[in-house]
CSV table of C-alpha atoms in Angstrom, one decimal:
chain,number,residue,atom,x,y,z
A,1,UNK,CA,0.0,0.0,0.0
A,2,UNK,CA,1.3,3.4,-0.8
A,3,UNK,CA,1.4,6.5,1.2
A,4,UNK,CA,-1.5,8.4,0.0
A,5,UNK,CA,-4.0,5.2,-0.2
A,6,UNK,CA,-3.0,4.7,3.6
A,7,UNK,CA,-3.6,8.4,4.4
A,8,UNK,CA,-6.9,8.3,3.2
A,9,UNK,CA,-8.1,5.0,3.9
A,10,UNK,CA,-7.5,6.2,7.6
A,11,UNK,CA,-9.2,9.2,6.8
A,12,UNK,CA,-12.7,7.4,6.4
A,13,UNK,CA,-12.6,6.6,10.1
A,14,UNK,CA,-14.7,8.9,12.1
A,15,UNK,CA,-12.1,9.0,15.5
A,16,UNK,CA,-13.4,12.9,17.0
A,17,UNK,CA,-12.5,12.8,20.9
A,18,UNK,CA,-15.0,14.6,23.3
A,19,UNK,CA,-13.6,17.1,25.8
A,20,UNK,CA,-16.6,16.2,28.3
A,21,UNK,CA,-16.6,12.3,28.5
A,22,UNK,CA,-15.3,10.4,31.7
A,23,UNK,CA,-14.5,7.7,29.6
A,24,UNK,CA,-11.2,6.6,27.8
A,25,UNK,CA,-11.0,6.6,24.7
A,26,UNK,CA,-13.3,9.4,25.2
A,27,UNK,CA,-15.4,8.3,22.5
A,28,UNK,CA,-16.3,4.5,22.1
A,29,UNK,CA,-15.5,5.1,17.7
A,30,UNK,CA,-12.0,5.8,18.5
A,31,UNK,CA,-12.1,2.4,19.2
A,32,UNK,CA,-13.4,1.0,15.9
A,33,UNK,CA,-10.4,2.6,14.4
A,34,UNK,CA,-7.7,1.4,16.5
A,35,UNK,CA,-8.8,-2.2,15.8
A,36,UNK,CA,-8.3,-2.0,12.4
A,37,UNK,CA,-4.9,0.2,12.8
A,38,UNK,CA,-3.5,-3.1,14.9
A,39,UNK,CA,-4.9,-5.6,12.6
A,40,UNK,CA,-3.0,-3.7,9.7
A,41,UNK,CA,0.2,-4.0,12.0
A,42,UNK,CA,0.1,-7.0,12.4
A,43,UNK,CA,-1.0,-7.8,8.3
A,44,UNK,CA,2.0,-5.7,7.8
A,45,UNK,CA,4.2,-8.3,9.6
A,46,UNK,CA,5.3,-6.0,12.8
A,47,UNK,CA,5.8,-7.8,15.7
A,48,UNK,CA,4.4,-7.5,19.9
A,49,UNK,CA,1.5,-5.8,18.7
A,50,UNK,CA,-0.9,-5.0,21.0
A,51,UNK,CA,-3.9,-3.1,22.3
A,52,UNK,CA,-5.1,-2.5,25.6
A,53,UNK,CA,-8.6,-2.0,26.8
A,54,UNK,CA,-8.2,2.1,26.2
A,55,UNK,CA,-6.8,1.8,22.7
A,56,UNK,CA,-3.3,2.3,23.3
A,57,UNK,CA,-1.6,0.4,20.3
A,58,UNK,CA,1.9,-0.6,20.6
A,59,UNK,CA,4.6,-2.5,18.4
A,60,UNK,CA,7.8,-3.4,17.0
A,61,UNK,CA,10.0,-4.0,14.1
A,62,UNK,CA,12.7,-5.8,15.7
A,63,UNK,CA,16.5,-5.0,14.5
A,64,UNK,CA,18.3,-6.7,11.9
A,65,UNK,CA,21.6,-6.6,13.6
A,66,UNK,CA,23.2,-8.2,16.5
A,67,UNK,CA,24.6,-4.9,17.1
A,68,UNK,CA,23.8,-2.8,20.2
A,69,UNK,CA,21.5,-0.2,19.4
A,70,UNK,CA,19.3,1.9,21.7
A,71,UNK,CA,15.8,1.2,21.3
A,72,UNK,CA,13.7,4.4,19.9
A,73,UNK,CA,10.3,4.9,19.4
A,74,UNK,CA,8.0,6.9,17.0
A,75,UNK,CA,4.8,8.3,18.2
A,76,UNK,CA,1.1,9.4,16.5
A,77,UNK,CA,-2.4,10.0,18.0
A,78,UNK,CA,-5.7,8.9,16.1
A,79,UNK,CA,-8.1,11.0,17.3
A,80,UNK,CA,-8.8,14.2,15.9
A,81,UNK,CA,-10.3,17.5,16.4
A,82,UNK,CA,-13.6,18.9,18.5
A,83,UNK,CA,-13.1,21.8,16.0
A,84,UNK,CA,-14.5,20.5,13.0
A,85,UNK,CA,-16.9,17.5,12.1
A,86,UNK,CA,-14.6,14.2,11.5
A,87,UNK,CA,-17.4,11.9,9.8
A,88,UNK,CA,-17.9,11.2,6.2
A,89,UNK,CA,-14.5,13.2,5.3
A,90,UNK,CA,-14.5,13.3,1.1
A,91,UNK,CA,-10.5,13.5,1.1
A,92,UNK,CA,-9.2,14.1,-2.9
A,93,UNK,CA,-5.7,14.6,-4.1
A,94,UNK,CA,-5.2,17.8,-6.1
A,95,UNK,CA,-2.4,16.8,-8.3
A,96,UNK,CA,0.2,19.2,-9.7
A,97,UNK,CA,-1.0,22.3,-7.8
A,98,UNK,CA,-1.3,25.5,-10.0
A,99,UNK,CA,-0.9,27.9,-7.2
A,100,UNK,CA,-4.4,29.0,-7.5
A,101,UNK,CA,-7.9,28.5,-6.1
A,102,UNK,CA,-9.1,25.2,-5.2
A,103,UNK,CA,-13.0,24.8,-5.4
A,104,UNK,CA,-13.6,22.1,-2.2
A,105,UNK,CA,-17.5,22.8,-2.8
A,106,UNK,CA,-19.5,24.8,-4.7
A,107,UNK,CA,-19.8,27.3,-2.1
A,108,UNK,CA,-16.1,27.0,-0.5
A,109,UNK,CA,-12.8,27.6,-2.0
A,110,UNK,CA,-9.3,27.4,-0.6
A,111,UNK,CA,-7.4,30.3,-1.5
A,112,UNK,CA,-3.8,31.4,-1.0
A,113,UNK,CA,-5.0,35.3,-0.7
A,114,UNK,CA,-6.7,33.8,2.6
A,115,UNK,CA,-4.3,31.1,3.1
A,116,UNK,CA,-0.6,32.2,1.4
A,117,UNK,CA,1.1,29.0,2.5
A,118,UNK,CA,-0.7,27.0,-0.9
A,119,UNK,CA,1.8,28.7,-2.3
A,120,UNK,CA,4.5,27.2,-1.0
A,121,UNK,CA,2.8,23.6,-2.1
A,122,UNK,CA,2.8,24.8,-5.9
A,123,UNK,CA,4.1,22.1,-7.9
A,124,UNK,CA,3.0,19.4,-5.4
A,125,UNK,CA,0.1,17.1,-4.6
A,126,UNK,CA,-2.1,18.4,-1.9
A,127,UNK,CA,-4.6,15.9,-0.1
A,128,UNK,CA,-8.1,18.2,0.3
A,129,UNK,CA,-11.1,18.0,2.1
A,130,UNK,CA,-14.4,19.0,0.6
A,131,UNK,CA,-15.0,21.7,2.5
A,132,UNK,CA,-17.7,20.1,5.0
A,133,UNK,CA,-15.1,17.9,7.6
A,134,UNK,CA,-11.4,18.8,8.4
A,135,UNK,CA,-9.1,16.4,6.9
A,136,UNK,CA,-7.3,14.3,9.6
A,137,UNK,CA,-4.6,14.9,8.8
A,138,UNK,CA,-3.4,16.4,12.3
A,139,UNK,CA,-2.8,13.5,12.9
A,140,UNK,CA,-3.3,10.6,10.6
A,141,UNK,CA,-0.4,11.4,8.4
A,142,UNK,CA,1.7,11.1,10.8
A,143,UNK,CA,0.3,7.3,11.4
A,144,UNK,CA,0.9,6.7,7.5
A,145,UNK,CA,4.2,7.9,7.8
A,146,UNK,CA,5.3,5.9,10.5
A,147,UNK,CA,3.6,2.6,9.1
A,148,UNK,CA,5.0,3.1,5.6
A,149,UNK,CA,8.4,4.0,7.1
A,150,UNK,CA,8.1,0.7,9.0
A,151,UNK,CA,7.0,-1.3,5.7
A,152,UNK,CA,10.0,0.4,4.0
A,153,UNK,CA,12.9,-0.8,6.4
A,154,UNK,CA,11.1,-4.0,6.7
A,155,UNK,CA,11.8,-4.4,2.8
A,156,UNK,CA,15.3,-2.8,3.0
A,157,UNK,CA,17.4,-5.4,4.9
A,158,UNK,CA,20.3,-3.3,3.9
A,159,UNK,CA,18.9,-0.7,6.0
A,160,UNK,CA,20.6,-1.4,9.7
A,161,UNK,CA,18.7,-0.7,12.6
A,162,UNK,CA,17.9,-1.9,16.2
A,163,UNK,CA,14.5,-2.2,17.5
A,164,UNK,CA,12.1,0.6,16.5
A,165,UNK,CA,8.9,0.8,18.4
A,166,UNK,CA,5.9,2.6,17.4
A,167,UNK,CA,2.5,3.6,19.0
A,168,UNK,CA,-0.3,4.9,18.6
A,169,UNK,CA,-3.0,6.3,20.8
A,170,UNK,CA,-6.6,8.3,21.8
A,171,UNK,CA,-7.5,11.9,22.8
A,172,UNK,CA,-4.2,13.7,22.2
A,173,UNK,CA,-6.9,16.8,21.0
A,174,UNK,CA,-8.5,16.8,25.0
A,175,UNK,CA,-5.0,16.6,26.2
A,176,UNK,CA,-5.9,13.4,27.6
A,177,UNK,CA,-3.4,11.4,25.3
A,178,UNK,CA,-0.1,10.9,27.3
A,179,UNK,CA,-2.0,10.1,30.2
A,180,UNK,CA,-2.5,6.3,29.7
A,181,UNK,CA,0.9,5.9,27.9
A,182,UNK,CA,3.1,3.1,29.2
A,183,UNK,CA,6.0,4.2,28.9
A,184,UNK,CA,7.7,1.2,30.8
A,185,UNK,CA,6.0,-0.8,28.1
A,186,UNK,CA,6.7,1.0,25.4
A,187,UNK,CA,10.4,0.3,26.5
A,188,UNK,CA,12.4,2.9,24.7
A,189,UNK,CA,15.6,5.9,25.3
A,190,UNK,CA,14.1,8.7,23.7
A,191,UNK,CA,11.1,8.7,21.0
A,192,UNK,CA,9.6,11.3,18.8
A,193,UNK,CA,5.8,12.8,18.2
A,194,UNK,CA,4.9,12.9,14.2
A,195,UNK,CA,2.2,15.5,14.9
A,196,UNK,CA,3.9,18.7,13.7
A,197,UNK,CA,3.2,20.9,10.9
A,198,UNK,CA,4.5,21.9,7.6
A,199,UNK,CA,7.7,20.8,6.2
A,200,UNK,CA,11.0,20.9,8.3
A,201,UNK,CA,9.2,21.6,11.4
A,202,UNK,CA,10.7,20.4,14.4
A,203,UNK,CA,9.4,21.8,18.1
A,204,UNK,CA,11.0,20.7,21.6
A,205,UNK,CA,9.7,23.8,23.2
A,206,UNK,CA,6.5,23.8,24.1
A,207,UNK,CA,3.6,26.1,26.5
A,208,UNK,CA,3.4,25.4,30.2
A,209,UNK,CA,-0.3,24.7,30.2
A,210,UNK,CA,-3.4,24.5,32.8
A,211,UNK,CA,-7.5,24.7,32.3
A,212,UNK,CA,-9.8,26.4,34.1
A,213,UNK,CA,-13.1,26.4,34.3
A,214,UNK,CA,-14.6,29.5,36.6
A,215,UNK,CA,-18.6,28.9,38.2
A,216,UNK,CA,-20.2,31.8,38.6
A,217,UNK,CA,-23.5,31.1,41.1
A,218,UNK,CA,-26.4,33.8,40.4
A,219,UNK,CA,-30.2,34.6,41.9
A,220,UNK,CA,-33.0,34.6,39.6
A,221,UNK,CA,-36.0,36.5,40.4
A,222,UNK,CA,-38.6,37.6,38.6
A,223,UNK,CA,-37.1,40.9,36.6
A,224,UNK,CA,-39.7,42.7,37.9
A,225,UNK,CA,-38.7,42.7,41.7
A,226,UNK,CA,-35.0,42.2,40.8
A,227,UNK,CA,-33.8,45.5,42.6
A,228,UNK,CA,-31.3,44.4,45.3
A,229,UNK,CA,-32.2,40.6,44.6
A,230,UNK,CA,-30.7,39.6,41.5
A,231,UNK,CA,-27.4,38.6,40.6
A,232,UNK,CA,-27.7,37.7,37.2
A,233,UNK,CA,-24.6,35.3,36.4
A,234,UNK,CA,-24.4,36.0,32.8
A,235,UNK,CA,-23.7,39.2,33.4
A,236,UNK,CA,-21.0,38.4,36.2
A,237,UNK,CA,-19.8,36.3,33.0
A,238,UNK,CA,-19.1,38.9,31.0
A,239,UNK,CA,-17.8,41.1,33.9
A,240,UNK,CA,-15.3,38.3,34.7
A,241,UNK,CA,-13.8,38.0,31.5
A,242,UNK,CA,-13.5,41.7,31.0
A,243,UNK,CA,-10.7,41.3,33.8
A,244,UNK,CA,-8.3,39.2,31.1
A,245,UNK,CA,-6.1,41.7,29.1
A,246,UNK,CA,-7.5,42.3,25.8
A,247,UNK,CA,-3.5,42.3,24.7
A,248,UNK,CA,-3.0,38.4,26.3
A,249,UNK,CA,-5.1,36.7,24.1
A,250,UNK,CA,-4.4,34.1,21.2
A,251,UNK,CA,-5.0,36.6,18.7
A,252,UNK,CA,-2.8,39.7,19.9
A,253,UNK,CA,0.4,37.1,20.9
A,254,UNK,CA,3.1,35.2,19.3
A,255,UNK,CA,6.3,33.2,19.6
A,256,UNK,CA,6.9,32.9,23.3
A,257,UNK,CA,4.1,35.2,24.0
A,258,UNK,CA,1.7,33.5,26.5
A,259,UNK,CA,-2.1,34.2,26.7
A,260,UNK,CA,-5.5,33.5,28.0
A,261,UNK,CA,-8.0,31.7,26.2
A,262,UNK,CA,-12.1,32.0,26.2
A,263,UNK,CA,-12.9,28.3,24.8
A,264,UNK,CA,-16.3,28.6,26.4
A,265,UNK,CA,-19.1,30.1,28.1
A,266,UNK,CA,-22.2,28.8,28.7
A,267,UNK,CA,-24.8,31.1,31.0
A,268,UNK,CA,-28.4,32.0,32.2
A,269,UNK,CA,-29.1,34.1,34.9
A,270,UNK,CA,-29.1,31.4,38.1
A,271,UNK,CA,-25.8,30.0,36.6
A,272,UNK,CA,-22.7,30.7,34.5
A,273,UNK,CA,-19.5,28.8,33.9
A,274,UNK,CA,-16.4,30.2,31.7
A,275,UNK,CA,-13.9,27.7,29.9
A,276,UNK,CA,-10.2,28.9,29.9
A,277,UNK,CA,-7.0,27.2,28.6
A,278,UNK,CA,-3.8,29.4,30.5
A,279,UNK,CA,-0.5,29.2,28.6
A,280,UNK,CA,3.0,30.5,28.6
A,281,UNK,CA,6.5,29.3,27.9
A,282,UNK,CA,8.0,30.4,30.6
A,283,UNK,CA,7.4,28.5,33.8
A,284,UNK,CA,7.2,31.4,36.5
A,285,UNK,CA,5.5,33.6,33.9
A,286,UNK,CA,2.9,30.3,33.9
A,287,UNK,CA,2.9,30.5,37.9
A,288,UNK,CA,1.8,34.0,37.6
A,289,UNK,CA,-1.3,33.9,35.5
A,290,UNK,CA,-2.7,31.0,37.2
A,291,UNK,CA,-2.4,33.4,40.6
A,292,UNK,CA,-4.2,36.2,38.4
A,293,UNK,CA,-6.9,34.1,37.7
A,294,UNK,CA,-7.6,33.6,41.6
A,295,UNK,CA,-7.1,37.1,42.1
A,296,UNK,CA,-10.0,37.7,39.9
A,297,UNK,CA,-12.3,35.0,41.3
A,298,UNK,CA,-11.4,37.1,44.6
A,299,UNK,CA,-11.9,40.5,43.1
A,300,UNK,CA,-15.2,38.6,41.7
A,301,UNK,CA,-16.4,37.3,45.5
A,302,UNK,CA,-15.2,40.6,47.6
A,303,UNK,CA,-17.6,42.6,45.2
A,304,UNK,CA,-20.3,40.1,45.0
A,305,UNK,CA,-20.2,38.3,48.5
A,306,UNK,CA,-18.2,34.9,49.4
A,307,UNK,CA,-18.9,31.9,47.1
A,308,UNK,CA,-20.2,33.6,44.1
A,309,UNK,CA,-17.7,33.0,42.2
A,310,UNK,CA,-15.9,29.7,42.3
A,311,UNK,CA,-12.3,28.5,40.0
A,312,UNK,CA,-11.7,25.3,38.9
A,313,UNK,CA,-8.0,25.1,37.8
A,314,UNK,CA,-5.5,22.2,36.6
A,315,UNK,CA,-2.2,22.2,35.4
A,316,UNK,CA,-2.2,19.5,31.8
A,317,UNK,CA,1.7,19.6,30.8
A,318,UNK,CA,4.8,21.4,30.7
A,319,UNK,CA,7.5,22.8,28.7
A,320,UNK,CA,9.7,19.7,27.6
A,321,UNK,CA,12.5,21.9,26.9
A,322,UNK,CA,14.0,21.0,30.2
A,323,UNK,CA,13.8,17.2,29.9
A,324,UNK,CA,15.2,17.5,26.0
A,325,UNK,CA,18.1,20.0,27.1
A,326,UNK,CA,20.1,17.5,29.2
A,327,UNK,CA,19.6,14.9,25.9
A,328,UNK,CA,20.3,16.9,22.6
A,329,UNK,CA,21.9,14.2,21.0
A,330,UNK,CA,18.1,13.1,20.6
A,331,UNK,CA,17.7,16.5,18.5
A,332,UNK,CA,21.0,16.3,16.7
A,333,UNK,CA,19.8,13.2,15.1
A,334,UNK,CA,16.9,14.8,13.9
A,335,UNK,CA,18.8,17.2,12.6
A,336,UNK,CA,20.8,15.4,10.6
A,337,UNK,CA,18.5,12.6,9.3
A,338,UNK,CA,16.4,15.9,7.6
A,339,UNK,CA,19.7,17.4,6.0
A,340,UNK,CA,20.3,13.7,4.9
A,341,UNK,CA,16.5,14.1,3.1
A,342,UNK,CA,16.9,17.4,1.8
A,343,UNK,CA,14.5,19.4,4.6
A,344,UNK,CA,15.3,22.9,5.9
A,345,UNK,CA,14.8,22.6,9.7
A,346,UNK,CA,12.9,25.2,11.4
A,347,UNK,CA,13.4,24.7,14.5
A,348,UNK,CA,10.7,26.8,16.7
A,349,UNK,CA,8.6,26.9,19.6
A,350,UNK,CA,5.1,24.9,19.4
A,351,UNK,CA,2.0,27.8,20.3
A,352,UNK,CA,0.7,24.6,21.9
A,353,UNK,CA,1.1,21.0,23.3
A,354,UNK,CA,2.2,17.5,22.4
A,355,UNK,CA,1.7,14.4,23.8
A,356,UNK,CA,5.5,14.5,23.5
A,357,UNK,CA,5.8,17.0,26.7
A,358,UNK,CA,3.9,14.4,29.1
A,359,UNK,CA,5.8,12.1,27.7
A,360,UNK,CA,8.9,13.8,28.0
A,361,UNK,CA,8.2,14.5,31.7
A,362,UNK,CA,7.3,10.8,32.5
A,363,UNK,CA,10.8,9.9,31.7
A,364,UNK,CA,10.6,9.7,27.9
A,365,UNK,CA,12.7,12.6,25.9
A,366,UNK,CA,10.0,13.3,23.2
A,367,UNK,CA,10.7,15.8,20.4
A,368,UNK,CA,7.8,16.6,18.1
A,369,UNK,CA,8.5,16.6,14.2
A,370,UNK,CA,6.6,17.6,11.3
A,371,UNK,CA,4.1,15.3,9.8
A,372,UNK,CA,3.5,17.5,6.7
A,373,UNK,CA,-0.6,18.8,8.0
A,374,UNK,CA,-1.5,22.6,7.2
A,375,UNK,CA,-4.7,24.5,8.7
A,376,UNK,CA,-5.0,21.7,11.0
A,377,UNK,CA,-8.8,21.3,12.7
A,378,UNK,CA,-10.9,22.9,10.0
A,379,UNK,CA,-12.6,22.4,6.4
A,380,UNK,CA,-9.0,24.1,5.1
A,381,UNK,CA,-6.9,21.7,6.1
A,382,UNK,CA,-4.4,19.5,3.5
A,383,UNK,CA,-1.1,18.1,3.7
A,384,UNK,CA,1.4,17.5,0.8
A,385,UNK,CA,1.8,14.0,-0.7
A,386,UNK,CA,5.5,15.0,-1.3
A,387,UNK,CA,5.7,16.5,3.0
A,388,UNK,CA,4.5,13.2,3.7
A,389,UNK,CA,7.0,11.5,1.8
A,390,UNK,CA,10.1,13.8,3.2
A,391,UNK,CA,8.8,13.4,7.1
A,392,UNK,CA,8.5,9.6,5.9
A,393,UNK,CA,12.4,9.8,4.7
A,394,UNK,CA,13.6,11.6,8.1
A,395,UNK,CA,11.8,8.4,9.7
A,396,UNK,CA,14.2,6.2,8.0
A,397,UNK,CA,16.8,8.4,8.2
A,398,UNK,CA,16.3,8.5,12.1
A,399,UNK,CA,16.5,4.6,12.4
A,400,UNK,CA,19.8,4.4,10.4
A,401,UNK,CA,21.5,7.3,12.3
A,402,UNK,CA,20.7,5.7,15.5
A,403,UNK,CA,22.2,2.5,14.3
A,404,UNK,CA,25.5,4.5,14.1
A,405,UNK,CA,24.8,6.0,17.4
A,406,UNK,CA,27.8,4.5,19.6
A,407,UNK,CA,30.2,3.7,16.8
């Protein structure tokens, strides 16, 4: 099976995780999905596969050498975006791409005016949605690309390379997918996340991150004797969330620039609850919005009497940059398995997370590379067949490299 048919066949799997659900996988069709991805595995002769009862997939390609080689692992989660509806995705490869508009639906085109980074795909073959679902690709291409980089090796004998583990797993898009990682299973000295972006991307920086969810407790009278009775919560909402700066928001920052974020609110008069995410690169910049936030809940409760106003708060990973700087040789490698395939490195910070910084922090160095996806988690998104290819390559390139490791 090639690249592209792989891609898209996983495409046609409907694997959206649910922020809400006590469950895990957080949604029972994740499921459905991973039991075909392990059956594959093991049709595509790789060896310990397994799945537990949450959908964690693991397995190996063992080494063709005696030699001693540390054990690496590569890394991709199945689910995919609340953003964006996941079923019945119509994926389509635009061949040869002119550099113009591309028509997804009659009513819907992709343009590089709106989106200039087509334009950097011109010439190529871009996988497409039709405008109704995102594509998947965030992070199913990074699956296909560690499956067919598997495949490949496996048919390249010439290849030397120790044991390579791979895995796959749920609800990376709640934050919920390091969680349930074995890492003691999974048995390896450093591994890497596909789940980056656009060509030669490669992140081990990451935000410090926490959620918070504030609940704002009104009285609801009758509007007409309201005087001195009512506290009407959605108004308290909207009071609350004029407290965040207007300039610490995802749309006014950048780079290292940390923000607040409104996901959420839902409100009536007797009751109101705000959804935040809190992020920041810097750890005791992190510390010090996480305080802010309580100083507004108090703010909120010295106004408005004790127990208004109520913050829910928890902290959901950290920067990996301190577990990767002690182990750079993990990032060298990288480095020089994409100069071996002909990719640029752009090293940056991720504006986000990765299940590679839980991982990371339980004792796993994790690096996050490029799986090739562009306007991840909407009805824009594509990926290049040829991206796909080169963060395939890298994947080899990463196995031989390591093989190499101690001479």
């Amino acid at each position: 099976m090639e690249i592209v048919e792989r891609f898209i066949n996983y495409t046609k799997f409907d694997t959206q995780s649910a922020e809400d659900s006590e469950t895990v996988p957080s949604t029972p069709k994740q499921l459905i999905f991973a039991k075909y991805l392990k059956e594959e595995l093991e049709r595509e002769g790789m060896k310990d596969v397994e799945m537990d009862e949450m959908g964690y997939i693991y397995a190996t390609l063992p080494a063709n050498t005696k030699k001693k080689i540390p054990t690496i692992g590569f890394i991709s989660h199945y689910d995919t975006a609340l953003d964006a509806s996941g079923a019945n995705i119509k994926a389509r490869v635009v061949e040869n791409y002119d550099g113009g508009d591309i028509q997804l639906n009659p009513n819907m085109v992709s343009s590089p005016r709106m989106f200039p980074e087509l334009l950097e795909h011109k010439g190529e073959d871009l996988i497409v949605t039709d405008g109704t679902t995102l594509l998947g690709a965030d992070d199913k291409a990074g699956i296909a690309e560690i499956v067919q980089a598997m495949c490949f090796l496996r048919d390249h004998d010439e290849i030397k390379h120790g044991d390579i583990r791979i895995a796959f797993n749920p609800d990376e898009e709640i934050g919920m997918g390091a969680h349930h990682f074995d890492v003691e299973k999974f048995g390896c000295e450093w591994g890497y996340t596909i789940d980056g972006g656009d060509l030669g991307e490669l992140e081990y920086e990451n935000f410090n991150a926490a959620g918070a969810k504030v609940f704002i407790h009104g009285v609801s009278v009758h509007t007409g004797y309201a005087k001195g009775k009512m506290v009407n919560a959605s108004r308290l909402a909207c009071e609350f969330n004029n407290m965040i700066p207007a300039t610490e928001i995802p749309e006014e920052t950048e780079g290292y620039q940390g923000f607040y974020h409104l996901i959420g609110i839902e409100s009536r008069c007797e009751e109101a609850k705000l959804s935040y995410i809190i992020r920041d690169h810097d750890r005791e910049h992190f510390e010090d919005r996480k305080r802010f936030m309580e100083n507004c809940v108090k703010k909120m409760n010295e106004k408005y009497g004790e127990g208004t106003v109520e913050l829910k708060m928890n902290d959901q990973y950290y920067n990996m940059k301190e577990k990767i700087d002690p182990n750079m040789h993990v990032i060298e490698l990288v480095l020089q398995a994409m100069q071996q395939a002909n990719v640029a490195p752009k090293v940056q910070p991720i504006r986000g997370g990765t299940d590679g910084a839980q991982l990371s922090f339980k004792g796993l160095p994790c690096p996050n590379i490029f799986a090739g996806g562009v306007n991840f988690h909407g009805p824009y998104e594509f990926v290049s067949v040829q991206v796909m290819e080169k963060a395939m390559q890298v994947i080899i390139n990463i196995c031989r490299l390591t093989a190499e490791f101690n001479d």
